[in-house]
Amino acid sequence: MINDTIRKFGHPATLVRDYEHWVVLLRPAQVTAGSLVLAAKGDATAFGALPQQAFIEQGAIIAELEAALRRTVAYERINYLMLMMVDPHVHFHVFPRYSGNRSFAGIDIVDQGWSGAPDLKSAITLDDEAIGLGVRALTSQWH
C-alpha cells in the first residue's frame, strides 16, 4: 500500500524500484547526488511494527541500492537517516557521501556537509525533467 509519506516524496514519478514491502524513491530535494528515500509500504509508523519479511527484504534492497549508487555517483560513504518527525511512516533518507562534487540528473551537486553530517538545508530541488533523468540514471544501474 502506498502511504502519504511515499506520495509526499513524489511517487509515482520518483519511483526507482518497487518491492513487496518497500519502495525506493529518488528524493526530489537532493542533498547529495543520488539522494534516495527507502520507504516501507503500509501504515507502520514505528520501525519495530514492520513485518519480519520486511526486514529480510530490506537486507537485499540495501545491497542492490548501494551497488546502483556506487555505479551511478561513485560515493565514498553512505548515510541512512531515519527521521520520521514530519513524515510519520517508516522511511530512511539515503545520502551518498563524497568529497567534491558529482554530476547527476543534469546538474552538479556538491556534498556541502562533507566530511561531517549531511547538510539538509543545502538540498537542491529537482524539476520534473531532472527527476526523470535521475530515475532513469539509477534504474539503468540497478541489477
Coordinates of C-alpha atoms in Angstrom, one line a residue, residues 7-136:
R7 CA 3.2 10.2 -2.0
K8 CA 4.9 13.2 -0.4
F9 CA 8.2 12.1 -1.9
G10 CA 6.7 12.2 -5.4
H11 CA 5.5 8.7 -6.1
P12 CA 5.0 7.6 -8.8
A13 CA 7.3 10.0 -10.7
T14 CA 10.2 9.4 -8.3
L15 CA 9.9 5.6 -8.2
V16 CA 13.2 3.9 -8.8
R17 CA 12.3 0.4 -7.6
D18 CA 9.2 -1.3 -6.2
Y19 CA 9.4 -4.3 -3.8
E20 CA 6.9 -6.3 -1.8
H21 CA 7.4 -4.3 1.4
W22 CA 9.4 -1.2 0.3
V23 CA 9.8 1.3 -2.4
V24 CA 13.0 3.2 -3.4
L25 CA 12.3 6.7 -4.5
L26 CA 14.6 9.4 -5.8
R27 CA 14.5 12.2 -3.3
P28 CA 13.2 15.3 -5.1
A29 CA 15.4 17.5 -2.8
Q30 CA 18.9 16.3 -3.5
V31 CA 21.2 16.8 -0.5
T32 CA 23.9 14.9 -2.3
A33 CA 23.9 13.4 -5.8
G34 CA 21.7 10.3 -5.8
S35 CA 19.8 11.1 -2.6
L36 CA 17.1 8.5 -2.1
V37 CA 14.2 7.6 0.1
L38 CA 13.7 3.9 1.2
A39 CA 10.1 3.8 2.3
A40 CA 8.1 1.0 3.8
K41 CA 4.7 0.4 2.3
G42 CA 1.7 0.3 4.6
D43 CA 0.7 2.3 7.6
A44 CA 3.6 1.4 10.1
T45 CA 4.8 4.5 12.0
A46 CA 7.4 2.5 14.1
F47 CA 10.3 0.5 12.7
G48 CA 9.5 -2.3 15.0
A49 CA 6.0 -2.6 13.7
L50 CA 7.1 -3.8 10.3
P51 CA 6.5 -7.5 9.5
Q52 CA 9.6 -9.7 9.8
Q53 CA 9.6 -10.3 6.0
A54 CA 10.2 -6.5 5.5
F55 CA 13.4 -6.7 7.5
I56 CA 14.6 -9.7 5.4
E57 CA 13.7 -7.9 2.2
Q58 CA 15.4 -4.7 3.4
G59 CA 18.8 -6.5 3.5
A60 CA 18.6 -7.5 -0.2
I61 CA 17.4 -4.0 -1.1
I62 CA 20.3 -2.3 0.7
A63 CA 22.8 -4.4 -1.3
E64 CA 21.2 -3.5 -4.6
L65 CA 20.8 0.1 -3.6
E66 CA 24.4 0.6 -2.6
A67 CA 25.7 -1.1 -5.7
A68 CA 23.5 1.0 -8.0
L69 CA 24.5 4.2 -6.2
R70 CA 28.2 3.3 -6.4
R71 CA 27.9 2.8 -10.2
T72 CA 25.9 6.0 -10.6
V73 CA 27.7 8.5 -8.3
A74 CA 30.8 6.7 -7.0
Y75 CA 30.1 7.6 -3.4
E76 CA 32.8 7.3 -0.8
R77 CA 30.5 6.8 2.2
I78 CA 26.8 6.4 2.7
N79 CA 24.4 7.7 5.4
Y80 CA 21.0 6.4 6.3
L81 CA 18.8 8.7 8.3
M82 CA 15.5 7.7 9.8
L83 CA 13.9 10.9 10.9
M84 CA 10.1 10.4 10.8
M85 CA 9.2 13.7 12.5
V86 CA 7.4 15.4 9.7
D87 CA 6.6 12.3 7.6
P88 CA 5.4 9.6 10.1
H89 CA 5.5 6.4 8.1
V90 CA 8.7 4.3 8.3
H91 CA 11.3 5.5 5.8
F92 CA 15.0 6.3 5.6
H93 CA 16.7 9.1 3.8
V94 CA 19.7 7.7 1.9
F95 CA 22.6 10.1 1.2
P96 CA 25.6 9.0 -0.8
R97 CA 28.6 11.0 0.6
Y98 CA 31.6 12.2 -1.3
S99 CA 34.3 14.9 -1.3
G100 CA 34.0 17.4 -4.1
N101 CA 31.0 17.3 -6.5
R102 CA 29.2 14.8 -8.7
S103 CA 27.2 15.3 -11.8
F104 CA 23.7 13.8 -11.5
A105 CA 20.3 14.4 -13.3
G106 CA 22.0 17.1 -15.4
I107 CA 23.4 19.1 -12.6
D108 CA 26.5 19.3 -10.5
I109 CA 25.9 18.6 -6.8
V110 CA 28.4 19.3 -4.1
D111 CA 28.3 17.4 -0.8
Q112 CA 28.1 20.6 1.4
G113 CA 28.4 18.6 4.6
W114 CA 31.4 16.5 3.7
S115 CA 33.1 15.2 6.0
G116 CA 30.5 15.8 8.7
A117 CA 26.8 15.3 8.9
P118 CA 24.7 15.8 5.7
D119 CA 23.7 19.5 5.3
L120 CA 20.0 19.0 4.8
K121 CA 19.5 22.8 4.2
S122 CA 21.7 22.7 1.1
A123 CA 19.3 20.4 -0.8
I124 CA 18.7 21.2 -4.5
T125 CA 15.1 20.7 -5.6
L126 CA 14.8 18.9 -8.9
D127 CA 12.3 19.9 -11.5
D128 CA 10.3 17.2 -13.4
E129 CA 12.9 16.8 -16.1
A130 CA 15.7 16.3 -13.7
I131 CA 13.6 13.8 -11.7
G132 CA 13.1 11.8 -14.9
L133 CA 16.8 11.9 -15.7
G134 CA 17.8 10.9 -12.1
V135 CA 15.3 8.0 -12.0
R136 CA 16.5 6.7 -15.4

